[in-house]
Amino acid sequence: WTEDAASFNEQKKQLVGDCAIGCSFVSYCGPFNQQFRDYIVHKKFSADCEARMVPVTRNLDVISFLADIATIGDWNIDGLPTDPLSSQNGILVTSSTRYPLLIDPQGQALSWIKSKERSSLPVWNGQNLVDLSDPKLKDKLEFCMGDGKTLIIVGVEDEIDPMLNPVMEKEIVKKGSRLYINVSDRLMDYHPDFKMFFITRLPNPSFSPELQAKTTLIDFTVTQKGLEEQLLGKVISKEQKALEEQLTQVLEDVNSNTKSLLLLDASLLERLTSNSGNLLEDTQLVAVLANTKAKASEVNAKLIAADETRTNIAEKREQFRPAATRGSVLYFSIVEMSLVNVMYQTSLVQFLQLFMGSMEEAEKASLASKRVSNIIETMTYMTYRYVNRGLYEKDKLTFVLLVTMKILVTAGHLKSSAVPVFLRGGAALDINNVRKKPFKWMSDDAWLNLVQLCESIMFYSNLIGDMISNENVWKRWYEDNRPEELSVPDYEQKLIDQTDIGPFLKLLLIRCLRVDRSILMCKEFIRNTSVMGPAFVEPVTDTIEMVYEEMKPDVPVIFLLSRGSDPTDGIIELCRKKKLPAPAVISLGEGQEPVALKAINAGVVNGTWVLLQNCELGLGLMFEMEAVINKLKGNMDPNFRLFITALPHPEFPLGLLQMCSKVTNDPPSGLRAGLLRSFTPGVMIDQDRLERVETPQWRQLLFALCFLHSIVQERRKFGPLGWCVPYEYSNGDLQSCMLFLEKHLYNGEISWETFQYMVSDVQYGGKITDSLDVRLFRTYTKEWLTEKTCEEGYTFNPSMPIVGIPNDFQYNPNSFSEHSDFRKYIEGFPEADPPEIFGLHPNADLTYLVKESNSLFKTLGETQPKGGGNDGGIPREDVVYKKASELLSRLPEDYEEDDYNAKIRKLGGMNVPMNIFLFQEIQRFQNVISKVRSTLLQLQLAIKGEVVMTSELQETLDSVFDARVPHYWENTLTGDEFSWRLPTLGLWFSSLLDRDKQYRTWLNGIRPNSYWLTGFFNPNGCLTAMKQEVARNHNKGEKKWSLNEVVYHTEVTNIERLEQIKAPPDEGIYVHGLTLEGAAWSRAEGNLVESAPKTLFALLPVLYVTGKNVRSQEEKTEKKERKVLQYECPVYKYACRTDQYLIFFASLNCPKEKPPNHWCLRGSALLCNTS
C-alpha cells in the first residue's frame, strides 16, 4: 500500500492520456492484427499524446489497463484462448458501446460467446443461434430485445439487413418508464440487458464504412502463435492428462484467489471512504484491516506456490511444444491454400480431428522426445494425405512446397526474405539498369535472376565472381540437360555443410539459372529436406473405396470436378459392390432442388446413398445444405451417404465446404492413359465395335482416330505452342467421327477428302474458333488420315526424328482383331510422351516445363501474406515507396501536344500516313506515362497517409512489391489493353523506356531505318500506313493501285544487326526484333531450320515488308511455288496466340524435305514479345 500510495500521484497525472489511448484502442483497433495494434497504440497514439504534452504511461499495456486478471481468467475458463490478441478481443467485445461484428473464420469467438452468455441465450427448437437470412429474424429480435436476452446472428457476409439499423444505432425512445426501438414500423420493447453479436465466417470480408461505423468490427482470426498454445493444451491433455488437469486446477485456484484479494481490497476501501470519524476508534475497521492483511498474506502465499507449480508444469509442457508448432504450421498452410482456389476450405474443427487422430496413430515411445518426433511425423503425413486428395493435380506440389518452406521459416532455419527470391527471381530488375552481363552463353532472364540472388542471399554474395573465375565449368553445368543431378561448381561442399537449408539453397540456384528444371528440383528439395522426405513427393492415389472407408453419414464428400473427370460410375459401382440399393442421382439445375431434398430425406431414413451432380448450378440448395444436414444429423441411418460433385465456383458456400471432405478426380494424363480410356469397354471401343465392319482398314482407322483424339487433347499441355485456344475436345467428338466412318464404309470405298473434311472441319472443327487452329487440325488429318495410314508398315513416328522415340517404340495403326491385343499394345507406350510424336520439336518439353514452373511460382505467390515487414526489418510499404521513387526518377518527361504536333508538321504533316500513325501512337503513349506518374505519386501520398489508400492503389502497392505490372497500367476498366502486357515490372518498364526512345528519335526528324514493331501499340496500324504509302507511290500512270488490291510481301534479309542498316528501303519498311518460336532461320541456306537444342526462341534477321499488287503477286507466287516451298508464318504481338494479337503473315522459305505442313505441326510462329 505504501508503494501504491507513492505511485498513485504519478498514475493520476497519466490517467488522462491512458484513458485517451484506451478509448482509441476500443474505438479503432478491432479490425487489425496483433502486430498492427501494438504499432498503432505505441507508435501512433502514445506518440501523439506526448507530442501534445498530454501525460501518458510509456509502453502502456492496454490489457492490464482495461481489464483485471480475474475477468480475463473467467473468459479463459469460458473458452477464450489465452494469447494476448484474444484477451484484447475480449476487452473489445465487452467494453464497446456498439454491437460487435466478429470476423471468426475458425469459430472460436462463437464458442466463447455461447459459453460466456449461456445463461441469457434463448432456445428455439434446440438452436440458440439465428441466421441472418432466417425468415423469423424480426420475431426473434423482438423476443430477445424485450426480455434482455443475448441474440447471436450468424451467416453474415458483406451486408447486414437494413431492418437492424435502428437497433445497431440504438435509436431508443423512452415512454414513461419503458424503453422502445422502432423496427420496421413496429415499436419493440428494449431491455437494457439486451446484447447482440454479429458473426461472419469469411476470413477477409468487405464491409462498407457505414456498417463498420455502426458496429465494432473485431478480427478474431486465430494467429499462428495463438493456435500453437491451444494445440499444446490438446497435446498435453492427450499425452499428460494429469498434468493438464493440474494446470487447469491451478489456474482456477489462482483466479479465485485473485478475485478474493480484489474483493478484500474493495471491501477495505469502501469502509475507509465511508468512515467519517477517527479511523483508530473504528474497531470494526481495525478488525477488517487485520483480517484483510492476514488473508492477503495467505492468498499471496498461495499465488506464489501456484506460480511455482505453473513454472514446473510449463517446463514439462515445453517438451511437447514442437508437436503443437508443427500442427499450427500445417493448419496455416492449409488456410493459405484457400487463396489458390476458393474450394480448398478446411475448418479448424476438421483439422483438430486430424490432429487428435495423429496422436492415436503415432507409434508410442517411453522417451518424450521420441514420442513427439513420432507424433510430428505421423501428423504431417496424415495431414498431407487428407489435404492432397482434395487438391487438383496442378496444386499438389504447391501445397507440399508451401508446408516445407513454412516449417523451415518457423524453425528459424530459413529467412522469410528468401522466399520472394524463389518466387520472383530478378523480375523487378531492368537489364539496362544492372551491371553488364559478362557471359554470352547466359540468357538475360537468368542474368537478372543471378544478380538478385547475389544481392539478396548472403550465401551466394560472391557467386558472380566465382562464376567469372571458373567460367568453363559453370558453362558446362548451366548447359547440361540435368544440372540438378550434377555437383554445383565451387559450392557443392558448402551446400552439404548447410544441413538444414542446403537443399533450399540449391533449389534457389536452379530456379534462378535454369527455370525449366525448377519443378524437378522442388521435388528433390522436398525429398532431401529432413523435415519432409521422399513420401511427400511419391505419387499416391485415393480410390473411391478409400474415401468411402473414412466417410461418416453426417459428413458429405464433395468431388471437385475437372475436365474429363466424373466419379458417377465409380460411386454406382461401389454401391453395387456393397450390395446396397442404387444411389439416387440428381443433376442440379432449374427446379431440381425439391427433388434433391426429397432424395436426401428418404436417404436419411432408409440408409441409401444420394449423389448430387453439378452443384455449382444449384447454389440456392447448397446454401441451405449445412442447415439441412445439421437438422437431420440426429436421425441419420448409419448407411446414409451424401456425395456432391461441383466445379469450382467463387460463391460456393463456405460453411458447406468447411464441413465436407474434399476429393478431386483428375483423369490420368498422357497418350497411354487417353488411348486406354478410349479402348475401355463401355466408354468407347469394345470387341463389338471392332467387329462391326469386317475389314482391317476399319480397325486401323479406328485406332488412328483414337490416336488423333489423344494427340489433340494432350497437345494442350504445351500452351500456345500446342493450340492457340485450348479446346475442350470430348468423347462425343470421337464418337461422331467413328459413326461417320462406320456408315461411310458401309456405303462403299472411302473418300479420303470427305473423311478428312468431316473430322477436321465438322466434328472437331465445329468448336474450333481460331483459323490457325483449323489449319493445324487439317494438317493432322492430311498427314494421318490418308490412304497411306492403312498401308503395311505405316507409322505415326516422325520420319527424321531429332532425339528419337524412347526404346525406338513404333506408334502404328495396327489392325488387331482382338480388343485385348489393342490394350496390350497401348500399355507398352513409353512413360513420357515425346514431343516429336505430336509434330513438335523436342524443345517443346522445355516450353512445357518453363510454363509449369512459372505457374507454380504464380500460385505460390498467391499464398504469400500481404502485410508486415521482412526479416531485415524494412516494412513492405517502405520497399514500395523507394521503388516508386526510383521509377518516377526514370520515367520520361511528358509529351506536350503542341510540341509534338509542331514536330509532326515538320515531318510532312497529317497527309503522310506514317505521320498519322505516329501521332496516334504518341497520344496513347502519353496516356500511359500520365497514368504511371499519377499512380506512383498517389501511391507515395497514400503510403504517407496523406490520401486514402483506395483498392486501385492497394493493388498497385502489392504488384510493385511482387515485381508484377499493376493491373491498371496494362488494362482499362473494361479489361481491354491499355498499354502492353509483360510478365514482370522490370521488363515492362524497360519496354516503356525503349518505346520512348523510338518515338522521340522519330519525332525529332529521323524516321527509323528499321522499325521495332514490338514497340508499337498498334503494329497493324504501322503496316497499314506502309501499305497506303506504297499504294500512293503506284497511283500514277495507267496501272493505278487501289489500297484493297495491295497485299503484304515479305523477304528475310541477311542483316542481323541494326547498325548495319544505313538507310531505309526505297519502298516498304524494314522490321527488326521479331523472334521465331518452334523453328530457327539459317542465313546460309536462306530458309527455316530446326531450333537449336534448349533454345526456345531464335532471333529472325531483319525482315523486309512491303506491299505488292495482288494480281502481280499471284503471278509471282505461282512461279515461285514451282521452285521454293513457303510457310505462311503468323506474326503475333504476344506469345499468347489468339486472333486478337495476330498482326500479319510472313512468307518464310522451307527446305524441300520439310514442307509447310512440317512447320505447321511444329507450331512455328514469329513473336514480337516472347514473354
GROMACS .gro file of N, CA, C and O in nm, residues 365-427:
model
  252
  365ALA      N    1   0.613  -4.430  -2.745
  365ALA     CA    2   0.754  -4.432  -2.705
  365ALA      C    3   0.766  -4.387  -2.562
  365ALA      O    4   0.688  -4.303  -2.515
  366SER      N    5   0.862  -4.443  -2.490
  366SER     CA    6   0.878  -4.407  -2.348
  366SER      C    7   0.943  -4.270  -2.334
  366SER      O    8   0.910  -4.193  -2.245
  367LEU      N    9   1.036  -4.239  -2.423
  367LEU     CA   10   1.101  -4.108  -2.419
  367LEU      C   11   1.009  -4.003  -2.479
  367LEU      O   12   0.954  -4.022  -2.588
  368ALA      N   13   0.993  -3.890  -2.407
  368ALA     CA   14   0.903  -3.784  -2.456
  368ALA      C   15   0.950  -3.731  -2.591
  368ALA      O   16   0.868  -3.708  -2.681
  369SER      N   17   1.082  -3.713  -2.609
  369SER     CA   18   1.134  -3.657  -2.735
  369SER      C   19   1.104  -3.748  -2.852
  369SER      O   20   1.067  -3.702  -2.961
  370LYS      N   21   1.118  -3.881  -2.831
  370LYS     CA   22   1.089  -3.977  -2.938
  370LYS      C   23   0.939  -3.979  -2.969
  370LYS      O   24   0.899  -3.985  -3.086
  371ARG      N   25   0.858  -3.972  -2.865
  371ARG     CA   26   0.712  -3.971  -2.884
  371ARG      C   27   0.670  -3.846  -2.964
  371ARG      O   28   0.590  -3.856  -3.057
  372VAL      N   29   0.728  -3.731  -2.930
  372VAL     CA   30   0.697  -3.607  -3.002
  372VAL      C   31   0.738  -3.619  -3.148
  372VAL      O   32   0.664  -3.579  -3.239
  373SER      N   33   0.856  -3.678  -3.171
  373SER     CA   34   0.904  -3.697  -3.309
  373SER      C   35   0.807  -3.785  -3.388
  373SER      O   36   0.775  -3.756  -3.504
  374ASN      N   37   0.757  -3.890  -3.324
  374ASN     CA   38   0.661  -3.981  -3.390
  374ASN      C   39   0.530  -3.909  -3.422
  374ASN      O   40   0.472  -3.927  -3.529
  375ILE      N   41   0.483  -3.828  -3.325
  375ILE     CA   42   0.358  -3.752  -3.347
  375ILE      C   43   0.374  -3.657  -3.465
  375ILE      O   44   0.287  -3.649  -3.554
  376ILE      N   45   0.487  -3.585  -3.469
  376ILE     CA   46   0.511  -3.488  -3.577
  376ILE      C   47   0.512  -3.558  -3.712
  376ILE      O   48   0.448  -3.513  -3.808
  377GLU      N   49   0.583  -3.669  -3.720
  377GLU     CA   50   0.594  -3.742  -3.847
  377GLU      C   51   0.458  -3.792  -3.894
  377GLU      O   52   0.419  -3.775  -4.010
  378THR      N   53   0.383  -3.854  -3.801
  378THR     CA   54   0.250  -3.908  -3.836
  378THR      C   55   0.154  -3.796  -3.873
  378THR      O   56   0.079  -3.806  -3.972
  379MET      N   57   0.152  -3.689  -3.793
  379MET     CA   58   0.060  -3.578  -3.816
  379MET      C   59   0.086  -3.513  -3.953
  379MET      O   60  -0.008  -3.485  -4.028
  380THR      N   61   0.214  -3.491  -3.984
  380THR     CA   62   0.248  -3.425  -4.110
  380THR      C   63   0.201  -3.509  -4.228
  380THR      O   64   0.141  -3.457  -4.323
  381TYR      N   65   0.226  -3.640  -4.222
  381TYR     CA   66   0.187  -3.726  -4.335
  381TYR      C   67   0.035  -3.741  -4.344
  381TYR      O   68  -0.021  -3.737  -4.454
  382MET      N   69  -0.033  -3.758  -4.230
  382MET     CA   70  -0.179  -3.771  -4.233
  382MET      C   71  -0.245  -3.645  -4.289
  382MET      O   72  -0.338  -3.652  -4.367
  383THR      N   73  -0.194  -3.530  -4.245
  383THR     CA   74  -0.249  -3.403  -4.295
  383THR      C   75  -0.223  -3.390  -4.445
  383THR      O   76  -0.312  -3.348  -4.521
  384TYR      N   77  -0.101  -3.427  -4.487
  384TYR     CA   78  -0.067  -3.421  -4.630
  384TYR      C   79  -0.162  -3.507  -4.712
  384TYR      O   80  -0.216  -3.463  -4.813
  385ARG      N   81  -0.188  -3.630  -4.666
  385ARG     CA   82  -0.276  -3.720  -4.742
  385ARG      C   83  -0.419  -3.668  -4.745
  385ARG      O   84  -0.487  -3.674  -4.847
  386TYR      N   85  -0.465  -3.615  -4.631
  386TYR     CA   86  -0.603  -3.565  -4.623
  386TYR      C   87  -0.623  -3.445  -4.717
  386TYR      O   88  -0.721  -3.438  -4.791
  387VAL      N   89  -0.528  -3.351  -4.713
  387VAL     CA   90  -0.541  -3.231  -4.796
  387VAL      C   91  -0.512  -3.263  -4.942
  387VAL      O   92  -0.579  -3.215  -5.033
  388ASN      N   93  -0.412  -3.349  -4.965
  388ASN     CA   94  -0.368  -3.383  -5.100
  388ASN      C   95  -0.481  -3.438  -5.187
  388ASN      O   96  -0.492  -3.406  -5.304
  389ARG      N   97  -0.567  -3.521  -5.126
  389ARG     CA   98  -0.673  -3.583  -5.206
  389ARG      C   99  -0.780  -3.482  -5.248
  389ARG      O  100  -0.859  -3.510  -5.337
  390GLY      N  101  -0.782  -3.366  -5.183
  390GLY     CA  102  -0.879  -3.263  -5.219
  390GLY      C  103  -0.820  -3.152  -5.303
  390GLY      O  104  -0.882  -3.046  -5.319
  391LEU      N  105  -0.697  -3.172  -5.356
  391LEU     CA  106  -0.632  -3.070  -5.439
  391LEU      C  107  -0.625  -3.118  -5.583
  391LEU      O  108  -0.604  -3.237  -5.608
  392TYR      N  109  -0.640  -3.024  -5.676
  392TYR     CA  110  -0.617  -3.058  -5.816
  392TYR      C  111  -0.469  -3.091  -5.836
  392TYR      O  112  -0.383  -3.041  -5.764
  393GLU      N  113  -0.442  -3.173  -5.936
  393GLU     CA  114  -0.306  -3.222  -5.962
  393GLU      C  115  -0.205  -3.107  -5.969
  393GLU      O  116  -0.095  -3.116  -5.915
  394LYS      N  117  -0.244  -2.998  -6.033
  394LYS     CA  118  -0.152  -2.886  -6.054
  394LYS      C  119  -0.116  -2.814  -5.923
  394LYS      O  120  -0.017  -2.740  -5.918
  395ASP      N  121  -0.195  -2.834  -5.817
  395ASP     CA  122  -0.171  -2.763  -5.691
  395ASP      C  123  -0.109  -2.851  -5.583
  395ASP      O  124  -0.081  -2.803  -5.472
  396LYS      N  125  -0.088  -2.980  -5.612
  396LYS     CA  126  -0.040  -3.071  -5.507
  396LYS      C  127   0.103  -3.040  -5.465
  396LYS      O  128   0.135  -3.037  -5.346
  397LEU      N  129   0.188  -3.014  -5.563
  397LEU     CA  130   0.328  -2.980  -5.530
  397LEU      C  131   0.334  -2.845  -5.459
  397LEU      O  132   0.415  -2.826  -5.368
  398THR      N  133   0.247  -2.753  -5.498
  398THR     CA  134   0.241  -2.621  -5.434
  398THR      C  135   0.221  -2.635  -5.284
  398THR      O  136   0.288  -2.569  -5.204
  399PHE      N  137   0.126  -2.720  -5.246
  399PHE     CA  138   0.094  -2.737  -5.103
  399PHE      C  139   0.213  -2.792  -5.026
  399PHE      O  140   0.250  -2.740  -4.920
  400VAL      N  141   0.276  -2.897  -5.079
  400VAL     CA  142   0.389  -2.959  -5.007
  400VAL      C  143   0.504  -2.860  -4.997
  400VAL      O  144   0.571  -2.849  -4.892
  401LEU      N  145   0.528  -2.785  -5.104
  401LEU     CA  146   0.635  -2.685  -5.104
  401LEU      C  147   0.606  -2.575  -5.002
  401LEU      O  148   0.695  -2.531  -4.928
  402LEU      N  149   0.481  -2.534  -4.996
  402LEU     CA  150   0.439  -2.430  -4.901
  402LEU      C  151   0.462  -2.477  -4.757
  402LEU      O  152   0.517  -2.404  -4.674
  403VAL      N  153   0.422  -2.600  -4.728
  403VAL     CA  154   0.441  -2.657  -4.593
  403VAL      C  155   0.589  -2.663  -4.558
  403VAL      O  156   0.631  -2.621  -4.449
  404THR      N  157   0.669  -2.713  -4.652
  404THR     CA  158   0.813  -2.729  -4.626
  404THR      C  159   0.879  -2.595  -4.595
  404THR      O  160   0.954  -2.582  -4.496
  405MET      N  161   0.850  -2.494  -4.677
  405MET     CA  162   0.913  -2.362  -4.655
  405MET      C  163   0.863  -2.299  -4.526
  405MET      O  164   0.938  -2.236  -4.453
  406LYS      N  165   0.735  -2.321  -4.494
  406LYS     CA  166   0.678  -2.264  -4.372
  406LYS      C  167   0.741  -2.328  -4.248
  406LYS      O  168   0.768  -2.260  -4.149
  407ILE      N  169   0.766  -2.458  -4.255
  407ILE     CA  170   0.832  -2.528  -4.143
  407ILE      C  171   0.972  -2.471  -4.122
  407ILE      O  172   1.013  -2.442  -4.009
  408LEU      N  173   1.045  -2.453  -4.233
  408LEU     CA  174   1.183  -2.402  -4.223
  408LEU      C  175   1.186  -2.258  -4.171
  408LEU      O  176   1.273  -2.222  -4.091
  409VAL      N  177   1.090  -2.176  -4.216
  409VAL     CA  178   1.085  -2.036  -4.170
  409VAL      C  179   1.050  -2.031  -4.022
  409VAL      O  180   1.111  -1.958  -3.944
  410THR      N  181   0.950  -2.111  -3.980
  410THR     CA  182   0.906  -2.112  -3.840
  410THR      C  183   1.018  -2.161  -3.748
  410THR      O  184   1.036  -2.110  -3.637
  411ALA      N  185   1.096  -2.258  -3.796
  411ALA     CA  186   1.206  -2.312  -3.715
  411ALA      C  187   1.325  -2.217  -3.711
  411ALA      O  188   1.420  -2.239  -3.634
  412GLY      N  189   1.323  -2.112  -3.794
  412GLY     CA  190   1.432  -2.014  -3.795
  412GLY      C  191   1.548  -2.054  -3.884
  412GLY      O  192   1.650  -1.985  -3.889
  413HIS      N  193   1.535  -2.166  -3.957
  413HIS     CA  194   1.643  -2.208  -4.047
  413HIS      C  195   1.647  -2.120  -4.172
  413HIS      O  196   1.752  -2.098  -4.229
  414LEU      N  197   1.530  -2.076  -4.213
  414LEU     CA  198   1.518  -2.001  -4.339
  414LEU      C  199   1.457  -1.865  -4.311
  414LEU      O  200   1.358  -1.854  -4.239
  415LYS      N  201   1.517  -1.760  -4.367
  415LYS     CA  202   1.460  -1.626  -4.351
  415LYS      C  203   1.343  -1.610  -4.448
  415LYS      O  204   1.352  -1.652  -4.564
  416SER      N  205   1.237  -1.546  -4.402
  416SER     CA  206   1.121  -1.528  -4.491
  416SER      C  207   1.156  -1.439  -4.610
  416SER      O  208   1.090  -1.443  -4.713
  417SER      N  209   1.263  -1.359  -4.598
  417SER     CA  210   1.305  -1.273  -4.710
  417SER      C  211   1.362  -1.354  -4.826
  417SER      O  212   1.376  -1.303  -4.937
  418ALA      N  213   1.396  -1.483  -4.802
  418ALA     CA  214   1.448  -1.567  -4.911
  418ALA      C  215   1.335  -1.619  -4.999
  418ALA      O  216   1.358  -1.653  -5.116
  419VAL      N  217   1.213  -1.625  -4.945
  419VAL     CA  218   1.101  -1.680  -5.021
  419VAL      C  219   1.068  -1.594  -5.145
  419VAL      O  220   1.050  -1.649  -5.254
  420PRO      N  221   1.062  -1.459  -5.134
  420PRO     CA  222   1.036  -1.379  -5.255
  420PRO      C  223   1.141  -1.398  -5.364
  420PRO      O  224   1.108  -1.389  -5.482
  421VAL      N  225   1.266  -1.426  -5.328
  421VAL     CA  226   1.370  -1.451  -5.429
  421VAL      C  227   1.334  -1.577  -5.507
  421VAL      O  228   1.347  -1.582  -5.630
  422PHE      N  229   1.286  -1.678  -5.435
  422PHE     CA  230   1.244  -1.802  -5.501
  422PHE      C  231   1.125  -1.778  -5.593
  422PHE      O  232   1.118  -1.831  -5.704
  423LEU      N  233   1.031  -1.697  -5.549
  423LEU     CA  234   0.908  -1.676  -5.627
  423LEU      C  235   0.928  -1.582  -5.745
  423LEU      O  236   0.871  -1.603  -5.851
  424ARG      N  237   1.008  -1.476  -5.725
  424ARG     CA  238   1.016  -1.371  -5.828
  424ARG      C  239   1.148  -1.365  -5.903
  424ARG      O  240   1.154  -1.309  -6.012
  425GLY      N  241   1.254  -1.420  -5.843
  425GLY     CA  242   1.384  -1.409  -5.907
  425GLY      C  243   1.421  -1.262  -5.927
  425GLY      O  244   1.406  -1.179  -5.838
  426GLY      N  245   1.465  -1.229  -6.049
  426GLY     CA  246   1.504  -1.090  -6.078
  426GLY      C  247   1.398  -1.014  -6.154
  426GLY      O  248   1.429  -0.925  -6.234
  427ALA      N  249   1.271  -1.047  -6.130
  427ALA     CA  250   1.160  -0.986  -6.206
  427ALA      C  251   1.153  -0.835  -6.189
  427ALA      O  252   1.105  -0.764  -6.277
   0.00000   0.00000   0.00000
